PDB file of C-alpha atoms in Angstrom:
ATOM      1  CA  GLU F   1       5.651 -23.848 -47.128  1.00  0.00           C
ATOM      2  CA  PRO F   2       1.948 -22.738 -46.370  1.00  0.00           C
ATOM      3  CA  GLU F   3       1.274 -20.002 -43.833  1.00  0.00           C
ATOM      4  CA  VAL F   4      -1.380 -18.264 -42.164  1.00  0.00           C
ATOM      5  CA  THR F   5      -1.771 -14.856 -43.228  1.00  0.00           C
ATOM      6  CA  GLN F   6      -3.274 -11.966 -41.212  1.00  0.00           C
ATOM      7  CA  THR F   7      -4.354  -8.228 -42.337  1.00  0.00           C
ATOM      8  CA  PRO F   8      -3.851  -5.439 -41.634  1.00  0.00           C
ATOM      9  CA  SER F   9      -0.352  -5.696 -39.712  1.00  0.00           C
ATOM     10  CA  HIS F  10      -1.277  -2.660 -37.688  1.00  0.00           C
ATOM     11  CA  GLN F  11      -4.445  -0.952 -37.194  1.00  0.00           C
ATOM     12  CA  VAL F  12      -4.820   2.110 -35.541  1.00  0.00           C
ATOM     13  CA  THR F  13      -8.463   3.183 -34.221  1.00  0.00           C
ATOM     14  CA  GLN F  14     -10.407   5.435 -31.873  1.00  0.00           C
ATOM     15  CA  MET F  15     -11.927   4.009 -28.585  1.00  0.00           C
ATOM     16  CA  GLY F  16     -15.560   3.017 -29.321  1.00  0.00           C
ATOM     17  CA  GLN F  17     -14.927   2.152 -32.990  1.00  0.00           C
ATOM     18  CA  GLU F  18     -15.431  -1.284 -34.513  1.00  0.00           C
ATOM     19  CA  VAL F  19     -12.496  -3.375 -36.006  1.00  0.00           C
ATOM     20  CA  ILE F  20     -12.298  -6.360 -37.923  1.00  0.00           C
ATOM     21  CA  LEU F  21      -9.137  -8.482 -38.119  1.00  0.00           C
ATOM     22  CA  ARG F  22      -8.562 -10.852 -41.084  1.00  0.00           C
ATOM     23  CA  CYS F  23      -6.904 -13.836 -41.188  1.00  0.00           C
ATOM     24  CA  VAL F  24      -6.439 -16.686 -43.934  1.00  0.00           C
ATOM     25  CA  PRO F  25      -5.493 -19.974 -42.367  1.00  0.00           C
ATOM     26  CA  ILE F  26      -3.876 -22.778 -43.921  1.00  0.00           C
ATOM     27  CA  SER F  27      -6.222 -24.437 -46.510  1.00  0.00           C
ATOM     28  CA  ASN F  28      -6.557 -27.786 -45.117  1.00  0.00           C
ATOM     29  CA  HIS F  29      -6.638 -26.928 -41.356  1.00  0.00           C
ATOM     30  CA  LEU F  30      -9.954 -27.566 -39.801  1.00  0.00           C
ATOM     31  CA  TYR F  31      -9.431 -25.497 -36.332  1.00  0.00           C
ATOM     32  CA  PHE F  32      -9.146 -21.842 -36.142  1.00  0.00           C
ATOM     33  CA  TYR F  33      -8.107 -19.677 -33.317  1.00  0.00           C
ATOM     34  CA  TRP F  34      -7.831 -16.110 -32.022  1.00  0.00           C
ATOM     35  CA  TYR F  35      -4.800 -15.122 -29.543  1.00  0.00           C
ATOM     36  CA  ARG F  36      -3.873 -11.729 -28.266  1.00  0.00           C
ATOM     37  CA  GLN F  37      -0.524 -10.680 -26.512  1.00  0.00           C
ATOM     38  CA  ILE F  38      -0.617  -7.380 -24.528  1.00  0.00           C
ATOM     39  CA  LEU F  39       2.781  -5.768 -24.954  1.00  0.00           C
ATOM     40  CA  GLY F  40       5.294  -7.637 -22.591  1.00  0.00           C
ATOM     41  CA  GLN F  41       2.486 -10.086 -21.381  1.00  0.00           C
ATOM     42  CA  LYS F  42       1.504 -13.855 -22.390  1.00  0.00           C
ATOM     43  CA  VAL F  43      -0.302 -14.863 -25.448  1.00  0.00           C
ATOM     44  CA  GLU F  44      -3.891 -15.345 -23.940  1.00  0.00           C
ATOM     45  CA  PHE F  45      -6.050 -17.458 -25.720  1.00  0.00           C
ATOM     46  CA  LEU F  46      -9.385 -15.999 -27.028  1.00  0.00           C
ATOM     47  CA  VAL F  47     -11.439 -18.449 -29.051  1.00  0.00           C
ATOM     48  CA  SER F  48     -11.346 -21.506 -30.928  1.00  0.00           C
ATOM     49  CA  PHE F  49     -13.713 -22.199 -33.997  1.00  0.00           C
ATOM     50  CA  TYR F  50     -14.610 -25.626 -35.666  1.00  0.00           C
ATOM     51  CA  ASN F  51     -17.146 -26.593 -38.326  1.00  0.00           C
ATOM     52  CA  ASN F  52     -18.777 -23.183 -38.396  1.00  0.00           C
ATOM     53  CA  GLU F  53     -19.165 -22.619 -34.834  1.00  0.00           C
ATOM     54  CA  ILE F  54     -17.212 -21.499 -31.467  1.00  0.00           C
ATOM     55  CA  SER F  55     -15.934 -24.801 -29.673  1.00  0.00           C
ATOM     56  CA  GLU F  56     -14.396 -22.952 -26.830  1.00  0.00           C
ATOM     57  CA  LYS F  57     -13.912 -19.274 -25.570  1.00  0.00           C
ATOM     58  CA  SER F  58     -12.253 -17.696 -22.566  1.00  0.00           C
ATOM     59  CA  GLU F  59     -13.562 -15.368 -20.366  1.00  0.00           C
ATOM     60  CA  ILE F  60     -11.880 -12.276 -22.212  1.00  0.00           C
ATOM     61  CA  PHE F  61     -13.919 -13.388 -25.216  1.00  0.00           C
ATOM     62  CA  ASP F  62     -17.327 -11.358 -24.152  1.00  0.00           C
ATOM     63  CA  ASP F  63     -20.008  -9.762 -26.004  1.00  0.00           C
ATOM     64  CA  GLN F  64     -17.820  -7.202 -27.544  1.00  0.00           C
ATOM     65  CA  PHE F  65     -16.070 -10.024 -29.641  1.00  0.00           C
ATOM     66  CA  SER F  66     -17.061 -12.043 -32.693  1.00  0.00           C
ATOM     67  CA  VAL F  67     -15.731 -14.460 -34.717  1.00  0.00           C
ATOM     68  CA  GLU F  68     -16.645 -15.517 -38.482  1.00  0.00           C
ATOM     69  CA  ARG F  69     -15.636 -17.660 -41.623  1.00  0.00           C
ATOM     70  CA  PRO F  70     -17.863 -15.893 -44.023  1.00  0.00           C
ATOM     71  CA  ASP F  71     -16.336 -17.451 -47.145  1.00  0.00           C
ATOM     72  CA  GLY F  72     -14.599 -20.731 -46.316  1.00  0.00           C
ATOM     73  CA  SER F  73     -11.568 -18.842 -46.669  1.00  0.00           C
ATOM     74  CA  ASN F  74     -11.284 -15.958 -44.414  1.00  0.00           C
ATOM     75  CA  PHE F  75     -11.494 -16.247 -40.564  1.00  0.00           C
ATOM     76  CA  THR F  76     -12.207 -12.871 -38.962  1.00  0.00           C
ATOM     77  CA  LEU F  77     -12.255 -11.495 -35.279  1.00  0.00           C
ATOM     78  CA  LYS F  78     -14.542  -8.373 -35.027  1.00  0.00           C
ATOM     79  CA  ILE F  79     -14.417  -6.182 -31.978  1.00  0.00           C
ATOM     80  CA  ARG F  80     -17.656  -4.054 -31.664  1.00  0.00           C
ATOM     81  CA  SER F  81     -16.800  -1.199 -29.543  1.00  0.00           C
ATOM     82  CA  THR F  82     -13.075  -1.052 -28.904  1.00  0.00           C
ATOM     83  CA  LYS F  83     -11.542  -0.107 -25.751  1.00  0.00           C
ATOM     84  CA  LEU F  84      -8.200   1.328 -25.024  1.00  0.00           C
ATOM     85  CA  GLU F  85      -7.348  -2.250 -22.881  1.00  0.00           C
ATOM     86  CA  ASP F  86      -8.267  -4.038 -26.248  1.00  0.00           C
ATOM     87  CA  SER F  87      -4.723  -2.848 -27.276  1.00  0.00           C
ATOM     88  CA  ALA F  88      -2.586  -5.669 -27.974  1.00  0.00           C
ATOM     89  CA  MET F  89      -1.179  -7.925 -30.783  1.00  0.00           C
ATOM     90  CA  TYR F  90      -3.764 -10.282 -32.288  1.00  0.00           C
ATOM     91  CA  PHE F  91      -2.682 -13.684 -33.410  1.00  0.00           C
ATOM     92  CA  CYS F  92      -4.643 -16.047 -35.656  1.00  0.00           C
ATOM     93  CA  ALA F  93      -3.720 -19.700 -35.614  1.00  0.00           C
ATOM     94  CA  SER F  94      -5.038 -22.548 -37.132  1.00  0.00           C
ATOM     95  CA  SER F  95      -4.411 -26.446 -36.883  1.00  0.00           C
ATOM     96  CA  VAL F  96      -5.325 -29.886 -38.671  1.00  0.00           C
ATOM     97  CA  ASP F  97      -7.239 -32.601 -36.933  1.00  0.00           C
ATOM     98  CA  ARG F  98      -4.937 -33.776 -34.286  1.00  0.00           C
ATOM     99  CA  GLY F  99      -5.805 -37.191 -34.213  1.00  0.00           C
ATOM    100  CA  SER F 100      -3.899 -38.862 -31.362  1.00  0.00           C
ATOM    101  CA  GLY F 101      -1.146 -36.325 -31.703  1.00  0.00           C
ATOM    102  CA  ALA F 102      -0.490 -32.972 -30.052  1.00  0.00           C
ATOM    103  CA  ASN F 103      -2.594 -29.980 -31.533  1.00  0.00           C
ATOM    104  CA  VAL F 104       0.147 -27.881 -32.939  1.00  0.00           C
ATOM    105  CA  LEU F 105      -0.543 -24.269 -33.755  1.00  0.00           C
ATOM    106  CA  THR F 106       0.280 -22.568 -36.921  1.00  0.00           C
ATOM    107  CA  PHE F 107       0.218 -18.969 -36.291  1.00  0.00           C
ATOM    108  CA  GLY F 108       0.188 -15.903 -38.412  1.00  0.00           C
ATOM    109  CA  ALA F 109       2.660 -12.746 -37.881  1.00  0.00           C
ATOM    110  CA  GLY F 110      -0.085 -10.914 -35.808  1.00  0.00           C
ATOM    111  CA  SER F 111      -1.952  -7.615 -36.354  1.00  0.00           C
ATOM    112  CA  ARG F 112      -1.362  -4.816 -34.092  1.00  0.00           C
ATOM    113  CA  LEU F 113      -4.087  -3.193 -32.780  1.00  0.00           C
ATOM    114  CA  THR F 114      -3.613  -0.045 -31.156  1.00  0.00           C
ATOM    115  CA  VAL F 115      -6.747   1.743 -29.578  1.00  0.00           C
ATOM    116  CA  LEU F 116      -6.647   5.706 -29.048  1.00  0.00           C
TER     117      LEU F 116
ATOM    118  CA  ASP N   1      -5.218 -17.596 -15.069  1.00  0.00           C
ATOM    119  CA  GLN N   2      -1.689 -18.822 -14.138  1.00  0.00           C
ATOM    120  CA  GLN N   3      -2.306 -22.504 -15.195  1.00  0.00           C
ATOM    121  CA  VAL N   4       1.333 -22.078 -17.198  1.00  0.00           C
ATOM    122  CA  LYS N   5       3.964 -20.273 -15.590  1.00  0.00           C
ATOM    123  CA  GLN N   6       7.644 -19.568 -16.553  1.00  0.00           C
ATOM    124  CA  ASN N   7       9.418 -17.835 -14.021  1.00  0.00           C
ATOM    125  CA  SER N   8      12.186 -16.628 -15.812  1.00  0.00           C
ATOM    126  CA  PRO N   9      11.751 -13.835 -17.792  1.00  0.00           C
ATOM    127  CA  SER N  10      15.254 -13.887 -19.494  1.00  0.00           C
ATOM    128  CA  LEU N  11      18.258 -16.309 -19.867  1.00  0.00           C
ATOM    129  CA  SER N  12      21.484 -15.642 -21.440  1.00  0.00           C
ATOM    130  CA  VAL N  13      23.876 -18.178 -22.471  1.00  0.00           C
ATOM    131  CA  GLN N  14      27.234 -18.785 -24.238  1.00  0.00           C
ATOM    132  CA  GLU N  15      27.112 -20.129 -27.756  1.00  0.00           C
ATOM    133  CA  GLY N  16      27.954 -23.949 -27.491  1.00  0.00           C
ATOM    134  CA  ARG N  17      26.683 -24.173 -23.942  1.00  0.00           C
ATOM    135  CA  ILE N  18      23.575 -25.739 -23.045  1.00  0.00           C
ATOM    136  CA  SER N  19      20.262 -23.512 -22.530  1.00  0.00           C
ATOM    137  CA  ILE N  20      17.642 -24.860 -20.019  1.00  0.00           C
ATOM    138  CA  LEU N  21      14.285 -23.153 -20.148  1.00  0.00           C
ATOM    139  CA  ASN N  22      11.778 -24.480 -17.234  1.00  0.00           C
ATOM    140  CA  CYS N  23       7.924 -24.139 -17.047  1.00  0.00           C
ATOM    141  CA  ASP N  24       5.568 -25.560 -14.478  1.00  0.00           C
ATOM    142  CA  TYR N  25       1.650 -25.606 -14.691  1.00  0.00           C
ATOM    143  CA  THR N  26      -1.002 -26.413 -12.366  1.00  0.00           C
ATOM    144  CA  ASN N  27      -3.725 -28.302 -14.512  1.00  0.00           C
ATOM    145  CA  SER N  28      -3.496 -32.377 -14.400  1.00  0.00           C
ATOM    146  CA  MET N  29      -5.700 -32.660 -17.261  1.00  0.00           C
ATOM    147  CA  PHE N  30      -3.521 -31.195 -19.742  1.00  0.00           C
ATOM    148  CA  ASP N  31      -2.675 -33.914 -22.198  1.00  0.00           C
ATOM    149  CA  TYR N  32      -0.003 -32.398 -24.381  1.00  0.00           C
ATOM    150  CA  PHE N  33       2.590 -29.874 -23.704  1.00  0.00           C
ATOM    151  CA  LEU N  34       4.794 -28.046 -26.209  1.00  0.00           C
ATOM    152  CA  TRP N  35       7.145 -25.309 -26.671  1.00  0.00           C
ATOM    153  CA  TYR N  36       6.803 -22.267 -29.084  1.00  0.00           C
ATOM    154  CA  LYS N  37       9.611 -20.059 -30.299  1.00  0.00           C
ATOM    155  CA  LYS N  38       8.908 -16.557 -31.281  1.00  0.00           C
ATOM    156  CA  TYR N  39      11.119 -13.985 -33.231  1.00  0.00           C
ATOM    157  CA  PRO N  40      10.146 -10.322 -32.853  1.00  0.00           C
ATOM    158  CA  ALA N  41       7.493  -9.356 -35.537  1.00  0.00           C
ATOM    159  CA  GLU N  42       6.630 -12.849 -36.520  1.00  0.00           C
ATOM    160  CA  GLY N  43       4.143 -15.418 -34.771  1.00  0.00           C
ATOM    161  CA  PRO N  44       5.071 -18.282 -32.287  1.00  0.00           C
ATOM    162  CA  THR N  45       6.258 -21.161 -34.350  1.00  0.00           C
ATOM    163  CA  PHE N  46       6.075 -24.633 -33.085  1.00  0.00           C
ATOM    164  CA  LEU N  47       9.227 -26.403 -31.694  1.00  0.00           C
ATOM    165  CA  ILE N  48       8.765 -29.354 -30.105  1.00  0.00           C
ATOM    166  CA  SER N  49       6.052 -31.165 -27.786  1.00  0.00           C
ATOM    167  CA  ILE N  50       5.542 -34.041 -25.518  1.00  0.00           C
ATOM    168  CA  SER N  51       2.552 -36.346 -24.368  1.00  0.00           C
ATOM    169  CA  SER N  52       1.397 -36.300 -20.636  1.00  0.00           C
ATOM    170  CA  ILE N  53       2.239 -40.038 -20.709  1.00  0.00           C
ATOM    171  CA  LYS N  54       5.952 -39.656 -21.574  1.00  0.00           C
ATOM    172  CA  ASP N  55       8.824 -38.231 -19.875  1.00  0.00           C
ATOM    173  CA  LYS N  56      11.250 -37.251 -22.776  1.00  0.00           C
ATOM    174  CA  ASN N  57      11.231 -36.335 -26.293  1.00  0.00           C
ATOM    175  CA  GLU N  58      14.040 -35.504 -28.327  1.00  0.00           C
ATOM    176  CA  ASP N  59      14.417 -33.705 -31.673  1.00  0.00           C
ATOM    177  CA  GLY N  60      17.929 -32.790 -32.831  1.00  0.00           C
ATOM    178  CA  ARG N  61      19.402 -29.997 -30.520  1.00  0.00           C
ATOM    179  CA  PHE N  62      16.225 -29.752 -28.594  1.00  0.00           C
ATOM    180  CA  THR N  63      14.868 -32.122 -25.823  1.00  0.00           C
ATOM    181  CA  VAL N  64      11.874 -31.724 -23.451  1.00  0.00           C
ATOM    182  CA  PHE N  65      11.830 -33.312 -20.186  1.00  0.00           C
ATOM    183  CA  LEU N  66       8.305 -33.840 -18.290  1.00  0.00           C
ATOM    184  CA  ASN N  67       7.950 -34.680 -14.637  1.00  0.00           C
ATOM    185  CA  LYS N  68       4.391 -34.878 -13.851  1.00  0.00           C
ATOM    186  CA  SER N  69       4.808 -35.333 -10.219  1.00  0.00           C
ATOM    187  CA  ALA N  70       6.508 -31.847 -10.216  1.00  0.00           C
ATOM    188  CA  LYS N  71       4.309 -30.481 -12.531  1.00  0.00           C
ATOM    189  CA  HIS N  72       7.384 -29.063 -14.206  1.00  0.00           C
ATOM    190  CA  LEU N  73       8.991 -29.460 -17.711  1.00  0.00           C
ATOM    191  CA  SER N  74      11.963 -27.998 -19.203  1.00  0.00           C
ATOM    192  CA  LEU N  75      13.347 -27.464 -22.753  1.00  0.00           C
ATOM    193  CA  HIS N  76      17.216 -27.956 -23.252  1.00  0.00           C
ATOM    194  CA  ILE N  77      18.796 -26.872 -26.189  1.00  0.00           C
ATOM    195  CA  VAL N  78      22.470 -28.279 -26.818  1.00  0.00           C
ATOM    196  CA  PRO N  79      24.503 -26.643 -28.388  1.00  0.00           C
ATOM    197  CA  SER N  80      22.927 -23.264 -28.310  1.00  0.00           C
ATOM    198  CA  GLN N  81      23.552 -21.343 -30.923  1.00  0.00           C
ATOM    199  CA  PRO N  82      23.182 -17.361 -31.739  1.00  0.00           C
ATOM    200  CA  GLY N  83      20.096 -18.286 -33.986  1.00  0.00           C
ATOM    201  CA  ASP N  84      18.675 -19.630 -31.071  1.00  0.00           C
ATOM    202  CA  SER N  85      18.242 -16.280 -29.622  1.00  0.00           C
ATOM    203  CA  ALA N  86      14.242 -15.456 -29.309  1.00  0.00           C
ATOM    204  CA  VAL N  87      11.115 -15.827 -27.001  1.00  0.00           C
ATOM    205  CA  TYR N  88      10.367 -19.301 -25.838  1.00  0.00           C
ATOM    206  CA  PHE N  89       7.070 -20.099 -24.792  1.00  0.00           C
ATOM    207  CA  CYS N  90       5.788 -23.014 -23.069  1.00  0.00           C
ATOM    208  CA  ALA N  91       2.384 -24.227 -23.636  1.00  0.00           C
ATOM    209  CA  ALA N  92      -0.022 -26.697 -22.414  1.00  0.00           C
ATOM    210  CA  SER N  93      -2.917 -28.485 -24.133  1.00  0.00           C
ATOM    211  CA  VAL N  94      -6.384 -29.969 -23.369  1.00  0.00           C
ATOM    212  CA  GLY N  95      -8.621 -30.796 -26.260  1.00  0.00           C
ATOM    213  CA  PHE N  96      -8.430 -27.707 -28.535  1.00  0.00           C
ATOM    214  CA  LYS N  97      -7.589 -25.056 -25.898  1.00  0.00           C
ATOM    215  CA  THR N  98      -3.889 -24.537 -25.724  1.00  0.00           C
ATOM    216  CA  ILE N  99      -2.643 -22.251 -22.519  1.00  0.00           C
ATOM    217  CA  PHE N 100       0.752 -20.410 -23.138  1.00  0.00           C
ATOM    218  CA  GLY N 101       3.327 -19.032 -20.505  1.00  0.00           C
ATOM    219  CA  ALA N 102       4.372 -15.671 -20.266  1.00  0.00           C
ATOM    220  CA  GLY N 103       7.778 -16.636 -22.257  1.00  0.00           C
ATOM    221  CA  THR N 104      11.194 -16.568 -21.511  1.00  0.00           C
ATOM    222  CA  ARG N 105      13.714 -14.324 -23.688  1.00  0.00           C
ATOM    223  CA  LEU N 106      16.653 -16.239 -24.335  1.00  0.00           C
ATOM    224  CA  PHE N 107      19.940 -14.701 -25.531  1.00  0.00           C
ATOM    225  CA  VAL N 108      22.868 -16.787 -27.032  1.00  0.00           C
ATOM    226  CA  LYS N 109      25.904 -14.775 -27.128  1.00  0.00           C
ATOM    227  CA  ALA N 110      28.698 -15.679 -29.747  1.00  0.00           C
TER     228      ALA N 110
END
């Protein structure tokens, strides 16, 4: 069964450092997303991406965050200067064109980011 | 942002009995509601969805009920099995934005 793959599974970084989280979405999916889950809290929407541009973003997704689909397969989330509060599990997801149905997301296993 | 709320952080049920997980929402613009299940060290996986114009959708042991006037939905699992033990997230979508609740941890005891 096709799956969304994320790397790294765990990254530890120092505050102020740049971090890039990588995702390979399902090949025939057209819509890509990043979510995060701070330990013990809800899964929060960060950004959605379609046709090589951001289609929607949350208030969490400020100027420190950026996304890119550099080569047609990878989908990356960059955090320019990490803060302690960026420590979370980051989930990548993708979905097909929903047509008239529900927009079902397929998630990766997540990348745990620890900022020290 | 409290658009989707799951007020019960955990639920414990005996194997074979019914599990009922509840969810409330505030935004009338949501067009679909979904339930996802999450095991430790894995991402959420889709379970079942319901359109905002329906009041019930059933898939095997899983049934989702939607009460639009109360802005409430519930997931029923019958019969519950130990393998159903996981965190269940209620989610609501409009366009390509999906908002998740905080999750309910379900324990099914053998």
